[in-house]
Tab-separated table of C-alpha atoms in Angstrom:
chain	number	residue	atom	x	y	z
A	1	UNK	CA	-75.723	61.444	127.476
A	2	UNK	CA	-72.025	61.141	128.322
A	3	UNK	CA	-70.535	58.618	125.881
A	4	UNK	CA	-66.976	58.922	127.181
A	5	UNK	CA	-65.529	55.401	127.652
A	6	UNK	CA	-65.526	54.161	131.247
A	7	UNK	CA	-64.037	51.210	133.082
A	8	UNK	CA	-67.613	49.927	133.369
A	9	UNK	CA	-67.901	49.835	129.551
A	10	UNK	CA	-64.785	47.703	129.219
A	11	UNK	CA	-66.027	45.435	132.019
A	12	UNK	CA	-69.377	44.775	130.277
A	13	UNK	CA	-67.857	44.408	126.793
A	14	UNK	CA	-65.279	41.890	128.054
A	15	UNK	CA	-67.941	39.868	129.866
A	16	UNK	CA	-70.270	39.944	126.852
A	17	UNK	CA	-67.740	38.960	124.178
A	18	UNK	CA	-65.881	36.419	126.322
A	19	UNK	CA	-69.056	34.662	127.505
A	20	UNK	CA	-70.499	34.668	123.973
A	21	UNK	CA	-67.504	32.964	122.355
A	22	UNK	CA	-66.998	30.478	125.191
A	23	UNK	CA	-70.664	29.431	124.969
A	24	UNK	CA	-70.421	29.249	121.181
A	25	UNK	CA	-67.272	27.114	121.245
A	26	UNK	CA	-68.854	24.742	123.763
A	27	UNK	CA	-71.942	24.126	121.619
A	28	UNK	CA	-69.821	23.785	118.469
A	29	UNK	CA	-67.747	21.149	120.254
A	30	UNK	CA	-70.898	19.246	121.210
A	31	UNK	CA	-72.285	19.494	117.648
A	32	UNK	CA	-69.010	18.194	116.199
A	33	UNK	CA	-69.023	15.209	118.577
A	34	UNK	CA	-72.568	14.273	117.545
A	35	UNK	CA	-71.731	14.836	113.861
A	36	UNK	CA	-68.688	12.567	114.067
A	37	UNK	CA	-70.739	9.793	115.676
A	38	UNK	CA	-73.321	10.125	112.884
A	39	UNK	CA	-70.905	10.221	109.946
A	40	UNK	CA	-68.034	8.022	111.142
A	41	UNK	CA	-69.367	5.054	109.136
A	42	UNK	CA	-69.359	7.137	105.921
A	43	UNK	CA	-65.827	8.372	106.601
A	44	UNK	CA	-64.567	4.824	107.119
A	45	UNK	CA	-66.551	3.239	104.258
A	46	UNK	CA	-65.371	5.845	101.742
A	47	UNK	CA	-61.836	6.055	103.149
A	48	UNK	CA	-61.912	9.792	103.799
A	49	UNK	CA	-58.380	11.017	104.710
A	50	UNK	CA	-58.014	12.376	108.251
A	51	UNK	CA	-56.524	15.604	106.869
A	52	UNK	CA	-59.579	16.147	104.630
A	53	UNK	CA	-61.965	15.397	107.504
A	54	UNK	CA	-60.296	17.990	109.743
A	55	UNK	CA	-59.389	20.753	107.296
A	56	UNK	CA	-61.910	20.359	104.460
A	57	UNK	CA	-64.933	19.282	106.476
A	58	UNK	CA	-64.843	20.386	110.106
A	59	UNK	CA	-62.800	23.546	109.630
A	60	UNK	CA	-65.410	24.708	107.102
A	61	UNK	CA	-68.249	23.213	109.148
A	62	UNK	CA	-67.569	25.568	112.097
A	63	UNK	CA	-68.310	29.007	110.478
A	64	UNK	CA	-71.767	27.915	109.305
A	65	UNK	CA	-72.831	26.610	112.708
A	66	UNK	CA	-71.269	29.541	114.551
A	67	UNK	CA	-73.407	31.874	112.498
A	68	UNK	CA	-76.528	29.705	112.774
A	69	UNK	CA	-76.334	29.561	116.588
A	70	UNK	CA	-75.239	33.186	117.103
A	71	UNK	CA	-78.772	34.595	117.798
A	72	UNK	CA	-79.352	31.879	120.395
A	73	UNK	CA	-76.088	32.563	122.188
A	74	UNK	CA	-76.276	36.332	122.002
A	75	UNK	CA	-79.490	36.105	123.985
A	76	UNK	CA	-78.292	33.433	126.416
A	77	UNK	CA	-75.011	35.315	126.961
A	78	UNK	CA	-76.786	38.557	127.818
A	79	UNK	CA	-79.291	36.780	130.056
A	80	UNK	CA	-76.549	34.828	131.849
A	81	UNK	CA	-74.067	37.516	132.806
A	82	UNK	CA	-76.632	40.298	133.292
A	83	UNK	CA	-78.600	38.060	135.671
A	84	UNK	CA	-75.395	37.404	137.598
A	85	UNK	CA	-74.722	41.146	137.784
A	86	UNK	CA	-78.257	41.695	139.033
A	87	UNK	CA	-77.970	38.858	141.591
A	88	UNK	CA	-74.723	40.387	142.909
A	89	UNK	CA	-76.414	43.817	143.138
A	90	UNK	CA	-73.931	45.210	140.582
A	91	UNK	CA	-76.672	46.794	138.485
A	92	UNK	CA	-78.139	48.504	141.572
A	93	UNK	CA	-74.655	49.852	142.346
A	94	UNK	CA	-74.218	51.080	138.761
A	95	UNK	CA	-77.536	52.927	138.763
A	96	UNK	CA	-76.863	54.325	142.260
A	97	UNK	CA	-73.644	55.930	140.976
A	98	UNK	CA	-75.665	58.168	138.675
A	99	UNK	CA	-75.250	56.093	135.517
A	100	UNK	CA	-78.596	55.856	133.764
A	101	UNK	CA	-80.052	52.621	132.437
A	102	UNK	CA	-79.799	54.073	128.925
A	103	UNK	CA	-76.091	54.831	129.424
A	104	UNK	CA	-75.516	51.327	130.794
A	105	UNK	CA	-76.880	49.961	127.503
A	106	UNK	CA	-74.080	51.584	125.463
A	107	UNK	CA	-71.436	48.838	126.019
A	108	UNK	CA	-74.116	46.211	125.439
A	109	UNK	CA	-75.002	47.731	122.075
A	110	UNK	CA	-71.320	48.162	121.201
A	111	UNK	CA	-70.778	44.451	121.887
A	112	UNK	CA	-73.883	43.588	119.838
A	113	UNK	CA	-72.447	45.670	116.973
A	114	UNK	CA	-69.182	43.689	117.107
A	115	UNK	CA	-71.083	40.382	117.004
A	116	UNK	CA	-73.349	41.647	114.192
A	117	UNK	CA	-70.269	42.706	112.192
A	118	UNK	CA	-68.674	39.315	112.873
A	119	UNK	CA	-71.827	37.525	111.681
A	120	UNK	CA	-72.120	39.729	108.586
A	121	UNK	CA	-68.471	39.070	107.701
A	122	UNK	CA	-69.074	35.327	108.005
A	123	UNK	CA	-72.200	35.569	105.823
A	124	UNK	CA	-70.708	37.663	103.036
A	125	UNK	CA	-67.079	36.546	102.811
A	126	UNK	CA	-66.297	33.341	104.708
A	127	UNK	CA	-69.302	31.003	104.729
A	128	UNK	CA	-69.920	30.945	100.925
A	129	UNK	CA	-66.365	29.770	100.251
A	130	UNK	CA	-66.467	27.354	103.213
A	131	UNK	CA	-69.710	25.873	101.896
A	132	UNK	CA	-68.093	25.226	98.496
A	133	UNK	CA	-65.330	23.149	100.097
A	134	UNK	CA	-67.846	21.505	102.434
A	135	UNK	CA	-70.149	20.590	99.544
A	136	UNK	CA	-67.278	19.070	97.566
A	137	UNK	CA	-66.253	16.969	100.552
A	138	UNK	CA	-69.825	15.780	101.202
A	139	UNK	CA	-70.328	14.896	97.530
A	140	UNK	CA	-67.169	12.782	97.593
A	141	UNK	CA	-67.332	11.124	100.993
A	142	UNK	CA	-70.891	11.391	102.331
A	143	UNK	CA	-73.562	11.927	99.671
A	144	UNK	CA	-74.399	9.313	97.081
A	145	UNK	CA	-74.379	11.825	94.241
A	146	UNK	CA	-77.085	13.161	91.962
A	147	UNK	CA	-79.104	10.591	90.087
A	148	UNK	CA	-82.542	12.115	90.084
A	149	UNK	CA	-84.525	13.476	87.157
A	150	UNK	CA	-86.124	16.913	86.821
A	151	UNK	CA	-89.273	17.247	84.722
A	152	UNK	CA	-91.103	19.922	82.717
A	153	UNK	CA	-88.482	22.650	82.904
A	154	UNK	CA	-89.147	26.060	81.335
A	155	UNK	CA	-86.487	28.783	81.027
A	156	UNK	CA	-86.286	32.151	79.319
A	157	UNK	CA	-82.575	32.131	78.594
A	158	UNK	CA	-82.514	35.590	76.975
A	159	UNK	CA	-85.077	38.138	75.767
A	160	UNK	CA	-87.193	36.357	73.159
A	161	UNK	CA	-85.525	32.930	73.633
A	162	UNK	CA	-87.292	30.165	75.546
A	163	UNK	CA	-86.155	26.636	76.397
A	164	UNK	CA	-88.416	23.751	77.324
A	165	UNK	CA	-87.142	20.381	78.541
A	166	UNK	CA	-89.511	17.515	79.237
A	167	UNK	CA	-87.010	15.860	81.591
A	168	UNK	CA	-83.384	16.237	82.636
A	169	UNK	CA	-81.290	13.379	84.011
A	170	UNK	CA	-78.508	14.345	86.388
A	171	UNK	CA	-77.097	10.860	86.029
A	172	UNK	CA	-75.844	11.495	82.465
A	173	UNK	CA	-76.385	15.292	82.107
A	174	UNK	CA	-78.933	14.784	79.345
A	175	UNK	CA	-82.047	16.790	78.530
A	176	UNK	CA	-84.836	14.858	76.828
A	177	UNK	CA	-87.396	16.376	74.424
A	178	UNK	CA	-85.422	19.592	74.137
A	179	UNK	CA	-87.074	22.643	72.537
A	180	UNK	CA	-85.664	26.105	71.830
A	181	UNK	CA	-88.124	28.754	70.617
A	182	UNK	CA	-87.362	32.269	69.377
A	183	UNK	CA	-90.083	34.907	69.545
A	184	UNK	CA	-89.983	38.386	68.018
A	185	UNK	CA	-92.778	40.954	68.250
A	186	UNK	CA	-94.993	38.340	69.912
A	187	UNK	CA	-94.591	35.994	66.949
A	188	UNK	CA	-92.788	32.653	66.825
A	189	UNK	CA	-89.916	32.993	64.342
A	190	UNK	CA	-87.959	29.793	64.927
A	191	UNK	CA	-88.327	26.477	66.737
A	192	UNK	CA	-85.552	23.966	67.317
A	193	UNK	CA	-86.552	20.523	68.614
A	194	UNK	CA	-84.306	17.596	69.520
A	195	UNK	CA	-84.800	14.165	70.983
A	196	UNK	CA	-81.899	14.725	73.403
A	197	UNK	CA	-79.447	17.444	74.352
A	198	UNK	CA	-76.264	16.201	76.022
A	199	UNK	CA	-73.965	18.566	77.884
A	200	UNK	CA	-70.418	18.604	76.465
A	201	UNK	CA	-67.848	20.200	78.757
A	202	UNK	CA	-65.188	20.291	76.017
A	203	UNK	CA	-66.834	23.334	74.429
A	204	UNK	CA	-69.310	24.214	77.227
A	205	UNK	CA	-72.318	23.608	75.037
A	206	UNK	CA	-74.981	21.087	74.113
A	207	UNK	CA	-74.891	18.296	71.557
A	208	UNK	CA	-78.353	17.902	70.036
A	209	UNK	CA	-79.356	14.563	68.553
A	210	UNK	CA	-82.130	13.981	65.998
A	211	UNK	CA	-82.919	17.666	65.686
A	212	UNK	CA	-85.456	19.607	63.603
A	213	UNK	CA	-85.197	23.365	62.969
A	214	UNK	CA	-88.282	25.129	61.637
A	215	UNK	CA	-88.006	28.786	60.554
A	216	UNK	CA	-91.341	30.562	60.268
A	217	UNK	CA	-90.997	32.926	57.312
A	218	UNK	CA	-94.575	34.146	57.215
A	219	UNK	CA	-95.020	32.762	53.723
A	220	UNK	CA	-97.077	29.740	52.753
A	221	UNK	CA	-94.145	27.400	53.399
A	222	UNK	CA	-91.711	27.279	56.322
A	223	UNK	CA	-88.017	26.410	56.097
A	224	UNK	CA	-87.299	23.078	57.740
A	225	UNK	CA	-83.879	21.594	58.424
A	226	UNK	CA	-83.145	18.252	60.044
A	227	UNK	CA	-80.076	16.344	61.091
A	228	UNK	CA	-78.647	13.632	63.312
A	229	UNK	CA	-76.303	15.834	65.371
A	230	UNK	CA	-75.797	19.527	66.082
A	231	UNK	CA	-73.461	21.269	68.519
A	232	UNK	CA	-74.799	24.517	69.936
A	233	UNK	CA	-73.915	27.051	72.638
A	234	UNK	CA	-76.777	28.885	74.359
A	235	UNK	CA	-77.223	30.911	77.534
A	236	UNK	CA	-77.972	27.751	79.504
A	237	UNK	CA	-75.435	25.465	81.164
A	238	UNK	CA	-75.632	22.176	83.003
A	239	UNK	CA	-75.140	23.970	86.338
A	240	UNK	CA	-78.553	25.600	85.887
A	241	UNK	CA	-80.134	22.185	86.416
A	242	UNK	CA	-78.216	21.607	89.622
A	243	UNK	CA	-79.203	24.776	91.462
A	244	UNK	CA	-80.573	23.881	94.891
A	245	UNK	CA	-80.919	25.509	98.284
A	246	UNK	CA	-77.425	24.267	99.138
A	247	UNK	CA	-75.995	25.708	95.933
A	248	UNK	CA	-76.999	29.294	96.704
A	249	UNK	CA	-75.187	29.131	100.058
A	250	UNK	CA	-71.902	28.711	98.151
A	251	UNK	CA	-72.319	31.910	96.123
A	252	UNK	CA	-70.732	35.234	96.983
A	253	UNK	CA	-73.018	38.242	97.356
A	254	UNK	CA	-72.177	39.425	93.831
A	255	UNK	CA	-72.795	35.953	92.366
A	256	UNK	CA	-76.055	35.714	94.305
A	257	UNK	CA	-77.302	38.986	92.797
A	258	UNK	CA	-76.312	37.808	89.307
A	259	UNK	CA	-78.173	34.537	89.830
A	260	UNK	CA	-81.293	36.376	91.032
A	261	UNK	CA	-81.215	38.664	87.974
A	262	UNK	CA	-80.794	35.679	85.629
A	263	UNK	CA	-83.542	33.630	87.276
A	264	UNK	CA	-85.945	36.581	87.235
A	265	UNK	CA	-85.302	37.052	83.530
A	266	UNK	CA	-85.908	33.337	82.934
A	267	UNK	CA	-89.033	33.256	85.042
A	268	UNK	CA	-87.438	30.565	87.195
A	269	UNK	CA	-89.447	29.923	90.372
A	270	UNK	CA	-86.219	28.855	92.109
A	271	UNK	CA	-85.353	32.544	92.365
A	272	UNK	CA	-87.148	32.493	95.732
A	273	UNK	CA	-84.420	30.268	97.173
A	274	UNK	CA	-81.722	32.755	96.143
A	275	UNK	CA	-83.744	35.739	97.400
A	276	UNK	CA	-84.259	34.075	100.794
A	277	UNK	CA	-80.528	33.420	101.075
A	278	UNK	CA	-79.700	37.024	100.138
A	279	UNK	CA	-81.983	38.664	102.711
A	280	UNK	CA	-81.180	36.142	105.456
A	281	UNK	CA	-77.511	37.129	105.222
A	282	UNK	CA	-78.441	40.620	106.444
A	283	UNK	CA	-81.454	39.888	108.655
A	284	UNK	CA	-79.650	37.365	110.883
A	285	UNK	CA	-76.754	39.653	111.998
A	286	UNK	CA	-79.204	42.455	112.835
A	287	UNK	CA	-80.872	40.190	115.391
A	288	UNK	CA	-77.882	40.736	117.722
A	289	UNK	CA	-79.155	44.238	118.559
A	290	UNK	CA	-82.755	43.140	119.130
A	291	UNK	CA	-81.922	40.120	121.285
A	292	UNK	CA	-79.408	42.120	123.322
A	293	UNK	CA	-82.014	44.742	124.243
A	294	UNK	CA	-84.528	42.012	125.049
A	295	UNK	CA	-82.006	40.099	127.150
A	296	UNK	CA	-80.970	43.096	129.259
A	297	UNK	CA	-84.593	44.134	129.767
A	298	UNK	CA	-85.549	40.666	131.037
A	299	UNK	CA	-82.558	40.017	133.278
A	300	UNK	CA	-81.625	43.386	134.809
A	301	UNK	CA	-83.918	42.843	137.786
A	302	UNK	CA	-82.834	40.672	140.719
A	303	UNK	CA	-85.097	37.611	141.084
A	304	UNK	CA	-85.609	35.329	144.048
A	305	UNK	CA	-85.286	32.191	141.970
A	306	UNK	CA	-81.810	33.177	140.746
A	307	UNK	CA	-80.676	33.145	137.114
A	308	UNK	CA	-82.239	29.792	136.189
A	309	UNK	CA	-85.622	31.340	135.402
A	310	UNK	CA	-84.012	34.042	133.250
A	311	UNK	CA	-81.929	31.504	131.310
A	312	UNK	CA	-85.061	29.396	130.724
A	313	UNK	CA	-86.903	32.422	129.318
A	314	UNK	CA	-83.861	33.309	127.211
A	315	UNK	CA	-83.602	29.876	125.640
A	316	UNK	CA	-87.348	29.769	124.912
A	317	UNK	CA	-87.428	33.219	123.281
A	318	UNK	CA	-84.232	32.746	121.276
A	319	UNK	CA	-85.421	29.385	119.948
A	320	UNK	CA	-88.774	30.941	119.050
A	321	UNK	CA	-86.902	33.656	117.111
A	322	UNK	CA	-84.880	31.113	115.118
A	323	UNK	CA	-88.033	29.068	114.482
A	324	UNK	CA	-89.939	32.158	113.330
A	325	UNK	CA	-87.048	33.137	111.042
A	326	UNK	CA	-87.292	29.743	109.333
A	327	UNK	CA	-91.088	29.890	109.267
A	328	UNK	CA	-90.989	33.304	107.582
A	329	UNK	CA	-89.505	31.588	104.514
A	330	UNK	CA	-92.956	30.089	103.940
A	331	UNK	CA	-94.290	33.615	103.376
A	332	UNK	CA	-91.966	33.800	100.348
A	333	UNK	CA	-92.761	30.344	98.932
A	334	UNK	CA	-96.509	30.992	99.203
A	335	UNK	CA	-96.148	34.499	97.651
A	336	UNK	CA	-97.761	35.966	100.761
A	337	UNK	CA	-94.956	38.530	101.229
A	338	UNK	CA	-91.995	39.670	99.109
A	339	UNK	CA	-88.628	38.249	100.275
A	340	UNK	CA	-87.289	41.644	101.339
A	341	UNK	CA	-90.117	41.986	103.843
A	342	UNK	CA	-90.787	38.353	104.808
A	343	UNK	CA	-87.261	37.699	106.112
A	344	UNK	CA	-87.392	40.888	108.193
A	345	UNK	CA	-90.783	40.141	109.783
A	346	UNK	CA	-89.183	38.279	112.759
A	347	UNK	CA	-86.818	41.213	113.358
A	348	UNK	CA	-89.684	43.714	113.156
A	349	UNK	CA	-91.886	41.703	115.516
A	350	UNK	CA	-89.135	41.027	118.057
A	351	UNK	CA	-87.966	44.655	117.834
A	352	UNK	CA	-91.468	45.721	118.942
A	353	UNK	CA	-91.382	43.172	121.785
A	354	UNK	CA	-87.877	44.365	122.778
A	355	UNK	CA	-89.015	47.983	122.751
A	356	UNK	CA	-91.925	47.148	125.052
A	357	UNK	CA	-89.749	45.139	127.457
A	358	UNK	CA	-87.106	47.872	127.499
A	359	UNK	CA	-89.731	50.467	128.312
A	360	UNK	CA	-91.070	48.541	131.320
A	361	UNK	CA	-87.630	47.332	132.502
A	362	UNK	CA	-86.611	48.546	135.983
A	363	UNK	CA	-84.492	51.642	135.656
């Protein structure tokens, strides 16, 4: 296959990229308008500065939604301008000039690679930092703040060290019925219990109140120490109690891997949230290739009804892909599939569908 660049390649790449970003900017504009109408009361009630609304909120709001809608608009873009080329008999002319259907796909795949790289860059380097600023703005001007209580929390904070908290209040950063156990060679060697453990940011540790320390010596009597107050630093911080699905979206790839390793060591079931976020960051950009092949295969034939039918099919299939990508998260939460496979199931399935459509596409 002759891969030497042609004028045709530049023509398709320009149409693809230009149409993609115009469509994306249009939908982002519509989303922003609806978002403003929904949140204007919060902005006014909490006296959010106009500068913060524009630069802290909406400027960091755009990358997330651009990336979220990119699979939808890759597909619609390909369907739209390829259908127009087919309706104008441009594809017939291209194939009649001796250019094979496979060769015609080269600029399409090059464009898909640019969009995939753009999406991957957003996922790994831009969106995490944008989400941090966005989350700070929402906490200050939109959300009411954390006042809920977590219950029955178990953590392995290091090999042989286990923490149990009956309840944790995010209102005052206090753990109630706090227990720290140390185990060596499958035997309990020490147990520290406290009525409360209050986070103290001055030394990044916990202040225990009404504590009891029992050292198990193996003899007939154990060593017991009690007191009214004890400051301690352990491998557990207040941020560990605030980890949510939104929190993991603010972490860089390196921080995400560190969190996953820590949560696995602790036996924290919330590790699934971090694992889903990690694999989604790679699975979503890859969809650009799959949806491009599917789009060209569906729209390269001239239809009597014009491009409306093709666009309708494109919207339906792209929405079904996004829906399936979200649904695949349930495979992780139910332990049906490991995260590394579950988040790639939509890509695998749609790659098979794309391969079939490409094979039967008119050439």
